[in-house]
Amino acid sequence: MLHHMIASGPRPVAPFSHAVEVDGWVFITGQMPTNPEAPDAPLPEGIEAQTRRVVENLQIVLGGVGLGLEHVTMARIYLTQFERDYAALNALWPSFFAPGKLPARTTIGVTALAVGALVEIDLIAKRL
């Protein structure tokens, strides 16, 4: 088992590894819409901007272990304003992946997320 901390990755908001790898499977910890270069800066405004920042952070972690979004098999998305933000998330989500290559996904409404975020996403990826 390999525990990965990515030097250029987002500052963890709790005690965890950015990713843990077992037998070619890589489990990416849920990322927040924080800026790795300015972790105490205000979060982006709105679900679209926060989702883009979260995906950028996930790409940093994936890149740090030599993978990309094309390796993602499963995504779990957590929304604090599910009814308000679900449609906007769904409209944006396909833009991160090649056509016809969307990962499996679960989206869950939650009461709150760390740092007051609107969205958090974790991933499971597989080395090819």
Short mmCIF file of C-alpha atoms in Angstrom, two decimals:
data_model
loop_
_atom_site.label_atom_id
_atom_site.label_comp_id
_atom_site.label_asym_id
_atom_site.label_seq_id
_atom_site.Cartn_x
_atom_site.Cartn_y
_atom_site.Cartn_z
CA MET A 1 0.00 0.00 0.00
CA LEU A 2 1.33 3.42 -0.99
CA HIS A 3 0.30 6.62 0.78
CA HIS A 4 0.79 9.70 -1.39
CA MET A 5 1.14 13.33 -0.33
CA ILE A 6 1.54 15.62 -3.34
CA ALA A 7 3.87 18.55 -2.63
CA SER A 8 1.99 20.88 -5.00
CA GLY A 9 -1.39 19.60 -3.87
CA PRO A 10 -4.02 21.38 -1.83
CA ARG A 11 -3.34 21.81 1.87
CA PRO A 12 -5.29 19.08 3.68
CA VAL A 13 -8.19 20.34 5.79
CA ALA A 14 -7.89 17.26 8.06
CA PRO A 15 -5.35 14.49 8.73
CA PHE A 16 -5.27 12.32 5.58
CA SER A 17 -3.16 11.31 2.58
CA HIS A 18 -3.99 12.91 -0.75
CA ALA A 19 -4.20 9.42 -2.24
CA VAL A 20 -3.75 5.80 -1.24
CA GLU A 21 -2.81 3.18 -3.82
CA VAL A 22 -3.34 -0.57 -3.65
CA ASP A 23 -2.83 -3.02 -6.55
CA GLY A 24 -3.15 -0.29 -9.20
CA TRP A 25 -6.29 1.21 -7.64
CA VAL A 26 -5.86 4.80 -6.47
CA PHE A 27 -8.27 6.30 -3.96
CA ILE A 28 -8.20 10.11 -4.05
CA THR A 29 -9.34 11.91 -0.91
CA GLY A 30 -12.22 14.32 -1.33
CA GLN A 31 -10.97 17.72 -2.42
CA MET A 32 -12.30 21.13 -1.53
CA PRO A 33 -12.45 24.28 -3.71
CA THR A 34 -9.41 25.82 -2.05
CA ASN A 35 -6.51 27.31 -3.98
CA PRO A 36 -3.28 25.35 -3.34
CA GLU A 37 -1.25 28.53 -3.90
CA ALA A 38 -3.38 30.58 -1.46
CA PRO A 39 -5.12 28.08 0.84
CA ASP A 40 -6.60 30.76 3.10
CA ALA A 41 -8.07 32.81 0.24
CA PRO A 42 -11.86 33.04 -0.04
CA LEU A 43 -13.52 30.18 -1.92
CA PRO A 44 -14.71 30.81 -5.47
CA GLU A 45 -18.30 32.04 -5.77
CA GLY A 46 -20.98 29.60 -6.92
CA ILE A 47 -21.22 25.92 -7.71
CA GLU A 48 -19.67 26.12 -11.18
CA ALA A 49 -16.53 27.95 -10.02
CA GLN A 50 -16.17 25.75 -6.94
CA THR A 51 -16.61 22.58 -9.02
CA ARG A 52 -13.95 23.73 -11.49
CA ARG A 53 -11.53 24.44 -8.61
CA VAL A 54 -12.24 21.04 -7.01
CA VAL A 55 -11.59 19.26 -10.31
CA GLU A 56 -8.37 21.26 -10.78
CA ASN A 57 -7.28 20.11 -7.31
CA LEU A 58 -8.16 16.51 -8.15
CA GLN A 59 -6.10 16.81 -11.34
CA ILE A 60 -3.13 18.03 -9.30
CA VAL A 61 -3.37 14.98 -7.04
CA LEU A 62 -3.94 12.60 -9.96
CA GLY A 63 -1.00 14.15 -11.83
CA GLY A 64 1.16 13.74 -8.74
CA VAL A 65 0.71 9.97 -8.98
CA GLY A 66 1.07 9.90 -12.78
CA LEU A 67 -2.62 9.69 -13.65
CA GLY A 68 -5.30 11.89 -15.20
CA LEU A 69 -9.07 12.15 -15.33
CA GLU A 70 -9.12 9.44 -18.00
CA HIS A 71 -8.13 6.95 -15.27
CA VAL A 72 -11.12 7.77 -13.05
CA THR A 73 -13.56 4.89 -12.62
CA MET A 74 -15.83 6.36 -9.90
CA ALA A 75 -16.61 9.78 -8.49
CA ARG A 76 -18.54 10.68 -5.36
CA ILE A 77 -19.84 14.22 -5.21
CA TYR A 78 -21.17 15.90 -2.10
CA LEU A 79 -23.37 19.01 -2.40
CA THR A 80 -24.57 21.22 0.46
CA GLN A 81 -27.33 22.76 -1.70
CA PHE A 82 -28.42 19.67 -3.62
CA GLU A 83 -31.72 20.89 -5.04
CA ARG A 84 -30.27 24.26 -6.05
CA ASP A 85 -26.95 23.04 -7.50
CA TYR A 86 -27.58 19.56 -8.93
CA ALA A 87 -28.65 20.72 -12.42
CA ALA A 88 -25.72 23.14 -12.74
CA LEU A 89 -23.29 20.42 -11.64
CA ASN A 90 -24.75 18.00 -14.19
CA ALA A 91 -24.43 20.58 -16.97
CA LEU A 92 -20.74 21.14 -16.16
CA TRP A 93 -19.62 17.60 -15.25
CA PRO A 94 -19.30 16.11 -18.78
CA SER A 95 -16.88 18.90 -19.79
CA PHE A 96 -14.15 17.34 -17.65
CA PHE A 97 -14.13 14.01 -19.52
CA ALA A 98 -13.82 12.71 -23.06
CA PRO A 99 -17.17 12.21 -24.81
CA GLY A 100 -18.74 8.91 -23.82
CA LYS A 101 -16.10 8.30 -21.11
CA LEU A 102 -17.87 9.47 -17.95
CA PRO A 103 -16.96 7.63 -14.76
CA ALA A 104 -19.56 5.98 -12.57
CA ARG A 105 -20.88 8.55 -10.10
CA THR A 106 -22.86 9.07 -6.94
CA THR A 107 -24.05 12.52 -5.88
CA ILE A 108 -25.16 13.07 -2.30
CA GLY A 109 -26.77 16.02 -0.54
CA VAL A 110 -25.11 16.84 2.78
CA THR A 111 -25.76 19.37 5.52
CA ALA A 112 -22.26 20.89 5.55
CA LEU A 113 -18.71 20.51 4.23
CA ALA A 114 -15.32 21.60 5.55
CA VAL A 115 -14.27 25.23 4.93
CA GLY A 116 -17.87 26.16 4.07
CA ALA A 117 -17.60 24.59 0.61
CA LEU A 118 -20.60 23.97 -1.63
CA VAL A 119 -19.02 20.86 -3.18
CA GLU A 120 -16.50 18.13 -2.40
CA ILE A 121 -15.48 15.34 -4.78
CA ASP A 122 -13.51 12.15 -4.16
CA LEU A 123 -12.36 9.71 -6.82
CA ILE A 124 -11.34 6.14 -7.46
CA ALA A 125 -8.89 5.71 -10.32
CA LYS A 126 -7.17 2.68 -11.88
CA ARG A 127 -3.78 2.45 -13.47
CA LEU A 128 -4.19 1.03 -16.99
#
